[in-house]
Short mmCIF file of C-alpha atoms in Angstrom, two decimals:
data_model
loop_
_atom_site.label_atom_id
_atom_site.label_comp_id
_atom_site.label_asym_id
_atom_site.label_seq_id
_atom_site.Cartn_x
_atom_site.Cartn_y
_atom_site.Cartn_z
CA UNK M 1 0.26 0.04 0.23
CA UNK M 2 1.31 3.65 -1.15
CA UNK M 3 0.88 6.51 0.96
CA UNK M 4 0.79 10.12 -0.31
CA UNK M 5 4.15 11.81 0.73
CA UNK M 6 6.56 13.25 -0.75
CA UNK M 7 8.65 10.30 -0.03
CA UNK M 8 7.80 7.11 -1.97
CA UNK M 9 6.98 4.77 0.88
CA UNK M 10 5.96 0.83 0.10
CA UNK M 11 4.60 -1.30 3.30
CA UNK M 12 4.94 -4.87 1.81
CA UNK M 13 4.69 -7.87 2.90
CA UNK M 14 6.60 -9.32 -0.05
CA UNK M 15 9.44 -6.94 -0.35
CA UNK M 16 11.24 -9.00 -2.54
CA UNK M 17 8.98 -9.38 -5.29
CA UNK M 18 8.16 -5.78 -4.94
CA UNK M 19 11.70 -4.40 -4.90
CA UNK M 20 12.89 -6.94 -8.14
CA UNK M 21 9.67 -5.42 -9.94
CA UNK M 22 10.20 -1.93 -8.96
CA UNK M 23 14.12 -2.37 -10.66
CA UNK M 24 12.70 -4.49 -13.54
CA UNK M 25 10.11 -1.52 -14.15
CA UNK M 26 12.67 1.63 -13.37
CA UNK M 27 16.12 0.40 -14.58
CA UNK M 28 16.52 -2.66 -16.51
CA UNK M 29 19.32 -4.25 -17.69
CA UNK M 30 20.89 -1.65 -15.35
CA UNK M 31 24.01 -1.81 -12.78
CA UNK M 32 23.05 -1.58 -9.53
CA UNK M 33 25.12 -0.62 -6.97
CA UNK M 34 24.75 -2.04 -3.15
CA UNK M 35 25.87 0.18 -0.19
CA UNK M 36 26.05 -1.65 3.67
CA UNK M 37 25.05 -5.22 4.33
CA UNK M 38 22.63 -7.91 3.78
CA UNK M 39 21.59 -7.68 0.26
CA UNK M 40 20.38 -11.24 -0.75
CA UNK M 41 19.03 -10.72 -3.96
CA UNK M 42 22.02 -10.27 -6.25
CA UNK M 43 21.31 -13.71 -8.13
CA UNK M 44 17.44 -12.34 -8.96
CA UNK M 45 18.80 -9.41 -10.12
CA UNK M 46 21.62 -10.83 -12.93
CA UNK M 47 19.16 -13.44 -13.80
CA UNK M 48 17.05 -10.49 -14.99
CA UNK M 49 20.44 -8.94 -16.55
CA UNK M 50 20.93 -6.47 -14.31
CA UNK M 51 24.58 -6.09 -13.14
CA UNK M 52 25.68 -5.66 -9.06
CA UNK M 53 28.28 -4.15 -7.76
CA UNK M 54 29.15 -3.71 -4.20
CA UNK M 55 30.47 -0.06 -3.01
CA UNK M 56 33.01 0.15 -0.79
CA UNK M 57 33.99 3.56 -1.26
CA UNK M 58 34.12 4.93 -5.43
CA UNK M 59 30.98 4.23 -6.98
CA UNK M 60 31.39 3.55 -10.37
CA UNK M 61 30.30 5.77 -13.28
CA UNK M 62 28.25 2.85 -14.81
CA UNK M 63 26.31 2.64 -11.76
CA UNK M 64 22.35 3.59 -12.60
CA UNK M 65 20.80 3.53 -8.80
CA UNK M 66 21.96 2.83 -5.47
CA UNK M 67 20.10 -0.01 -3.09
CA UNK M 68 21.01 0.52 0.89
CA UNK M 69 19.81 -0.85 3.91
CA UNK M 70 18.58 1.41 7.29
CA UNK M 71 21.77 2.57 8.86
CA UNK M 72 22.00 6.17 8.50
CA UNK M 73 25.81 6.15 7.44
CA UNK M 74 24.76 4.29 4.42
CA UNK M 75 22.23 6.05 3.96
CA UNK M 76 24.24 8.87 4.17
CA UNK M 77 26.65 7.58 1.17
CA UNK M 78 23.67 7.12 -0.91
CA UNK M 79 22.49 10.76 -0.88
CA UNK M 80 25.79 12.37 -1.62
CA UNK M 81 26.57 10.08 -4.33
CA UNK M 82 24.06 12.11 -6.23
CA UNK M 83 22.48 9.21 -7.96
CA UNK M 84 18.67 8.00 -7.49
CA UNK M 85 18.66 5.46 -4.45
CA UNK M 86 16.59 3.31 -2.85
CA UNK M 87 15.87 1.94 0.75
CA UNK M 88 15.23 -1.49 2.19
CA UNK M 89 14.33 -1.71 6.09
CA UNK M 90 12.12 -3.28 8.34
CA UNK M 91 12.21 -0.21 10.86
CA UNK M 92 11.70 2.86 10.25
CA UNK M 93 15.11 4.82 9.55
CA UNK M 94 14.99 8.56 10.37
CA UNK M 95 17.78 9.35 7.35
CA UNK M 96 15.04 8.34 5.05
CA UNK M 97 12.59 10.58 5.21
CA UNK M 98 14.93 13.74 5.14
CA UNK M 99 16.19 15.31 1.69
CA UNK M 100 19.59 16.12 3.88
CA UNK M 101 22.72 14.56 4.38
CA UNK M 102 25.86 14.80 6.06
CA UNK M 103 28.90 16.15 4.17
CA UNK M 104 32.19 16.50 6.22
CA UNK M 105 30.87 19.29 8.80
CA UNK M 106 28.25 20.57 6.99
CA UNK M 107 24.17 19.55 6.10
CA UNK M 108 23.67 20.10 2.51
CA UNK M 109 20.14 19.11 0.61
CA UNK M 110 20.09 16.34 -1.92
CA UNK M 111 17.14 13.97 -2.79
CA UNK M 112 14.72 12.11 -1.12
CA UNK M 113 14.86 8.25 -1.69
CA UNK M 114 13.33 6.96 -5.01
CA UNK M 115 11.68 4.63 -2.89
CA UNK M 116 11.77 3.39 0.39
CA UNK M 117 10.26 -0.78 1.24
CA UNK M 118 9.75 -1.05 4.69
CA UNK M 119 9.34 -4.92 4.89
CA UNK M 120 5.38 -5.50 7.11
CA UNK M 121 6.13 -9.11 8.27
CA UNK M 122 10.21 -9.15 9.08
CA UNK M 123 10.10 -7.57 12.79
CA UNK M 124 6.58 -6.05 13.59
CA UNK M 125 7.41 -5.10 17.00
CA UNK M 126 10.18 -3.40 15.93
CA UNK M 127 8.29 -1.36 13.08
CA UNK M 128 5.77 -0.21 15.53
CA UNK M 129 8.52 0.82 17.94
CA UNK M 130 10.35 2.78 15.20
CA UNK M 131 7.28 4.49 13.95
CA UNK M 132 6.41 5.84 17.02
CA UNK M 133 10.28 6.58 17.84
CA UNK M 134 10.06 8.86 14.10
CA UNK M 135 7.38 10.83 15.74
CA UNK M 136 9.13 11.64 18.90
CA UNK M 137 11.87 12.70 16.53
CA UNK M 138 10.04 15.05 14.39
CA UNK M 139 8.62 16.55 17.56
CA UNK M 140 12.01 16.74 19.04
CA UNK M 141 12.95 18.80 15.46
CA UNK M 142 9.64 21.19 15.61
CA UNK M 143 10.07 21.84 19.19
CA UNK M 144 14.35 22.54 18.43
CA UNK M 145 12.95 25.05 15.84
CA UNK M 146 10.12 26.76 17.98
CA UNK M 147 12.43 27.53 20.21
CA UNK M 148 15.00 29.36 18.00
CA UNK M 149 15.90 32.88 18.66
CA UNK M 150 14.09 33.07 15.60
CA UNK M 151 10.80 33.76 14.12
CA UNK M 152 10.69 32.38 11.10
CA UNK M 153 8.02 31.00 9.03
CA UNK M 154 9.53 27.62 9.06
CA UNK M 155 9.26 28.24 12.93
CA UNK M 156 5.39 28.80 12.61
CA UNK M 157 5.03 25.75 10.77
CA UNK M 158 6.89 23.61 12.77
CA UNK M 159 4.60 24.86 15.48
CA UNK M 160 1.49 24.36 14.15
CA UNK M 161 3.08 20.45 13.42
CA UNK M 162 4.07 19.94 16.93
CA UNK M 163 0.54 20.29 18.15
CA UNK M 164 -0.37 17.73 15.36
CA UNK M 165 2.55 15.20 16.41
CA UNK M 166 2.08 15.23 20.28
CA UNK M 167 -1.73 14.15 19.11
CA UNK M 168 0.01 11.28 17.19
CA UNK M 169 2.35 10.25 20.27
CA UNK M 170 -1.35 9.66 22.22
CA UNK M 171 -2.95 7.88 19.83
CA UNK M 172 -2.59 3.89 18.23
CA UNK M 173 -2.36 4.79 14.53
CA UNK M 174 -0.79 2.10 12.34
CA UNK M 175 3.02 2.31 11.39
CA UNK M 176 1.93 3.35 7.82
CA UNK M 177 -0.41 6.28 9.49
CA UNK M 178 2.27 7.46 11.84
CA UNK M 179 4.83 6.98 8.75
CA UNK M 180 2.96 8.46 6.67
CA UNK M 181 2.34 11.34 8.93
CA UNK M 182 6.15 12.20 9.97
CA UNK M 183 6.62 12.18 6.17
CA UNK M 184 4.73 14.91 5.23
CA UNK M 185 5.62 16.77 8.89
CA UNK M 186 9.06 16.70 7.76
CA UNK M 187 8.71 18.43 4.57
CA UNK M 188 6.15 20.64 5.87
CA UNK M 189 9.24 21.93 8.31
CA UNK M 190 11.41 22.01 5.07
CA UNK M 191 13.17 18.74 6.14
CA UNK M 192 15.05 17.20 9.42
CA UNK M 193 18.64 18.74 9.68
CA UNK M 194 19.67 18.80 13.97
CA UNK M 195 17.75 15.27 14.36
CA UNK M 196 19.78 14.12 11.20
CA UNK M 197 22.85 14.76 12.68
CA UNK M 198 22.55 13.27 15.89
CA UNK M 199 21.27 9.61 13.68
CA UNK M 200 24.62 10.27 12.15
CA UNK M 201 26.40 10.70 15.05
CA UNK M 202 25.02 7.74 16.84
CA UNK M 203 25.55 5.45 13.90
CA UNK M 204 29.11 6.31 13.46
CA UNK M 205 29.46 5.91 17.70
CA UNK M 206 27.77 2.68 17.73
CA UNK M 207 26.96 -0.59 15.99
CA UNK M 208 23.41 -2.98 15.55
CA UNK M 209 20.11 -1.72 16.21
CA UNK M 210 19.59 1.77 17.26
CA UNK M 211 16.13 1.74 17.67
CA UNK M 212 16.48 2.17 21.90
CA UNK M 213 19.56 4.65 21.83
CA UNK M 214 17.16 6.53 18.65
CA UNK M 215 14.42 6.91 21.29
CA UNK M 216 16.10 7.68 24.19
CA UNK M 217 18.10 10.79 22.90
CA UNK M 218 14.59 12.13 21.74
CA UNK M 219 12.85 11.45 25.17
CA UNK M 220 15.40 12.38 27.26
CA UNK M 221 15.92 15.76 25.85
CA UNK M 222 12.34 16.49 26.20
CA UNK M 223 12.75 14.80 29.66
CA UNK M 224 15.18 17.01 30.73
CA UNK M 225 13.69 20.18 29.47
CA UNK M 226 10.33 19.58 31.43
CA UNK M 227 12.36 19.67 34.64
CA UNK M 228 14.39 22.60 33.67
CA UNK M 229 12.75 24.85 36.39
CA UNK M 230 14.65 22.39 38.99
CA UNK M 231 18.21 23.35 37.86
CA UNK M 232 20.61 26.04 39.72
CA UNK M 233 21.54 28.27 37.16
CA UNK M 234 24.68 29.23 39.13
CA UNK M 235 26.48 26.05 38.46
CA UNK M 236 26.13 26.09 34.77
CA UNK M 237 29.32 26.42 32.82
CA UNK M 238 29.06 27.57 29.60
CA UNK M 239 32.33 26.14 27.63
CA UNK M 240 32.21 22.69 29.02
CA UNK M 241 30.10 21.14 26.92
CA UNK M 242 31.93 22.54 23.84
CA UNK M 243 34.96 21.52 25.16
CA UNK M 244 33.50 17.86 25.45
CA UNK M 245 32.26 17.76 22.13
CA UNK M 246 35.47 18.79 20.35
CA UNK M 247 37.04 16.02 21.95
CA UNK M 248 34.31 13.57 20.68
CA UNK M 249 34.39 15.17 16.84
CA UNK M 250 38.52 14.59 16.76
CA UNK M 251 37.77 10.67 18.64
CA UNK M 252 35.38 10.14 15.38
CA UNK M 253 37.11 11.60 12.76
CA UNK M 254 34.40 14.55 12.13
CA UNK M 255 35.85 18.00 11.14
CA UNK M 256 34.25 21.44 12.91
CA UNK M 257 34.17 24.54 11.61
CA UNK M 258 36.84 27.20 13.70
CA UNK M 259 35.97 30.03 15.48
CA UNK M 260 32.12 30.04 17.01
CA UNK M 261 30.72 31.66 19.31
CA UNK M 262 29.55 30.10 22.42
CA UNK M 263 28.00 32.51 25.13
CA UNK M 264 24.25 32.40 25.41
CA UNK M 265 22.26 33.25 28.75
CA UNK M 266 18.98 33.14 27.69
CA UNK M 267 18.11 29.53 27.80
CA UNK M 268 15.22 30.09 30.37
CA UNK M 269 13.39 32.27 27.96
CA UNK M 270 13.54 30.13 25.04
CA UNK M 271 12.54 27.22 27.17
CA UNK M 272 9.26 29.22 27.97
CA UNK M 273 8.68 29.82 24.53
CA UNK M 274 7.96 26.11 23.76
CA UNK M 275 6.04 24.88 26.90
CA UNK M 276 2.56 24.49 25.56
CA UNK M 277 4.80 22.13 22.72
CA UNK M 278 6.06 19.95 25.57
CA UNK M 279 4.78 16.66 26.19
CA UNK M 280 3.96 16.40 30.20
CA UNK M 281 6.30 14.12 32.08
CA UNK M 282 3.51 11.51 32.57
CA UNK M 283 2.85 11.25 29.08
CA UNK M 284 6.96 11.28 28.54
CA UNK M 285 6.55 8.06 30.81
CA UNK M 286 3.55 6.64 29.28
CA UNK M 287 5.59 6.74 25.81
CA UNK M 288 8.74 4.98 27.66
CA UNK M 289 6.51 2.39 28.92
CA UNK M 290 4.96 1.59 25.49
CA UNK M 291 7.92 1.54 24.05
CA UNK M 292 10.02 -0.13 26.34
CA UNK M 293 7.55 -3.00 25.58
CA UNK M 294 8.06 -3.45 21.99
CA UNK M 295 12.17 -3.15 22.40
CA UNK M 296 14.80 -5.81 23.92
CA UNK M 297 15.89 -4.42 27.44
CA UNK M 298 19.44 -2.58 26.46
CA UNK M 299 20.86 -0.31 28.78
CA UNK M 300 21.60 3.66 27.16
CA UNK M 301 23.58 5.68 28.40
CA UNK M 302 22.73 9.32 29.46
CA UNK M 303 25.87 10.82 29.42
CA UNK M 304 26.52 9.52 25.56
CA UNK M 305 23.24 11.16 24.69
CA UNK M 306 24.34 14.16 26.15
CA UNK M 307 27.15 14.30 24.24
CA UNK M 308 25.71 13.51 21.17
CA UNK M 309 23.82 17.12 21.56
CA UNK M 310 26.96 18.48 22.21
CA UNK M 311 28.65 17.58 18.83
CA UNK M 312 25.75 18.40 16.80
CA UNK M 313 25.59 22.06 18.30
CA UNK M 314 29.55 22.22 17.29
CA UNK M 315 28.73 21.14 13.76
CA UNK M 316 25.42 22.20 12.56
CA UNK M 317 25.36 25.95 11.65
CA UNK M 318 21.69 26.58 12.73
CA UNK M 319 20.21 28.68 15.54
CA UNK M 320 17.98 26.13 17.57
CA UNK M 321 16.94 25.82 21.09
CA UNK M 322 19.24 22.67 21.51
CA UNK M 323 22.02 24.36 20.28
CA UNK M 324 21.55 27.38 22.81
CA UNK M 325 20.80 25.14 25.67
CA UNK M 326 24.31 23.45 24.97
CA UNK M 327 26.01 26.86 24.34
CA UNK M 328 24.73 27.76 27.97
CA UNK M 329 25.95 24.92 29.51
CA UNK M 330 22.37 24.11 30.72
CA UNK M 331 22.87 20.13 29.68
CA UNK M 332 26.91 19.96 31.33
CA UNK M 333 24.66 21.55 34.66
CA UNK M 334 21.86 18.57 34.04
CA UNK M 335 24.30 15.26 33.61
CA UNK M 336 26.69 16.52 36.34
#
């Protein structure tokens, strides 16, 4: 079943047949490039006359379309190749629903996937958990845009969508409905940027299924903001987050821009701007309970998640609630 959004999404009970049919129709007798592991349709494609190339670094000129999995790093590589690309997944990867990609220390605009095939049967619990996670991530992005120091058309659109997403989080819609709503919301706010970089950093630092990491990254920042009135602003050290971020960037091989100003003293005002958009603590804990039921119990370290936000602040040239909170030393004060 297809859903009306700018990203072509197909929820399928037979991903193999649907994918092969799509390639035969759109890229007959052409070379298919594969980025990532787990691709198992090589023989079928070769029987149909398609060449298959597994890509490590350089993408051959003859590659007509790239196929990748739900890993954020792999989707990012597919985007910056500037070739058509297709995503095969049994989850709901953040990067598949944004037209932006991380390029060095910049976030640049590229293209949406030509098609996202979502396997409905492989792991239903993962699909349900990640669809809810995506909704929470889009809400976090909207709140970040609204809580900037700029009153723009994008901020107004983000505020509109934030109210819709709050309702979506407490509803029991199907993954298909949730993903379609999120995909159109992302386009309406002109794309994911800050959360996209967070997703990229998490995938670069960690391996395996990142569903819990993604969820707790979004959940924790909202939960901490909900508790901002508990903080003693006298203990804030504005440069600690920046120092931590630069050390982390060096260890991950991510280049950082130079000379960005880091002082900021208006965090409490910006937090007040997003008060009505935030889920209550009770609502957040209910979301956590529902998510934990659907996913394996694995520990997630809060400090590591805060590090992700600190690193994103250093790299993303964006006026955003979270970048300003890090500049203020707010997160550092909370975790000390």
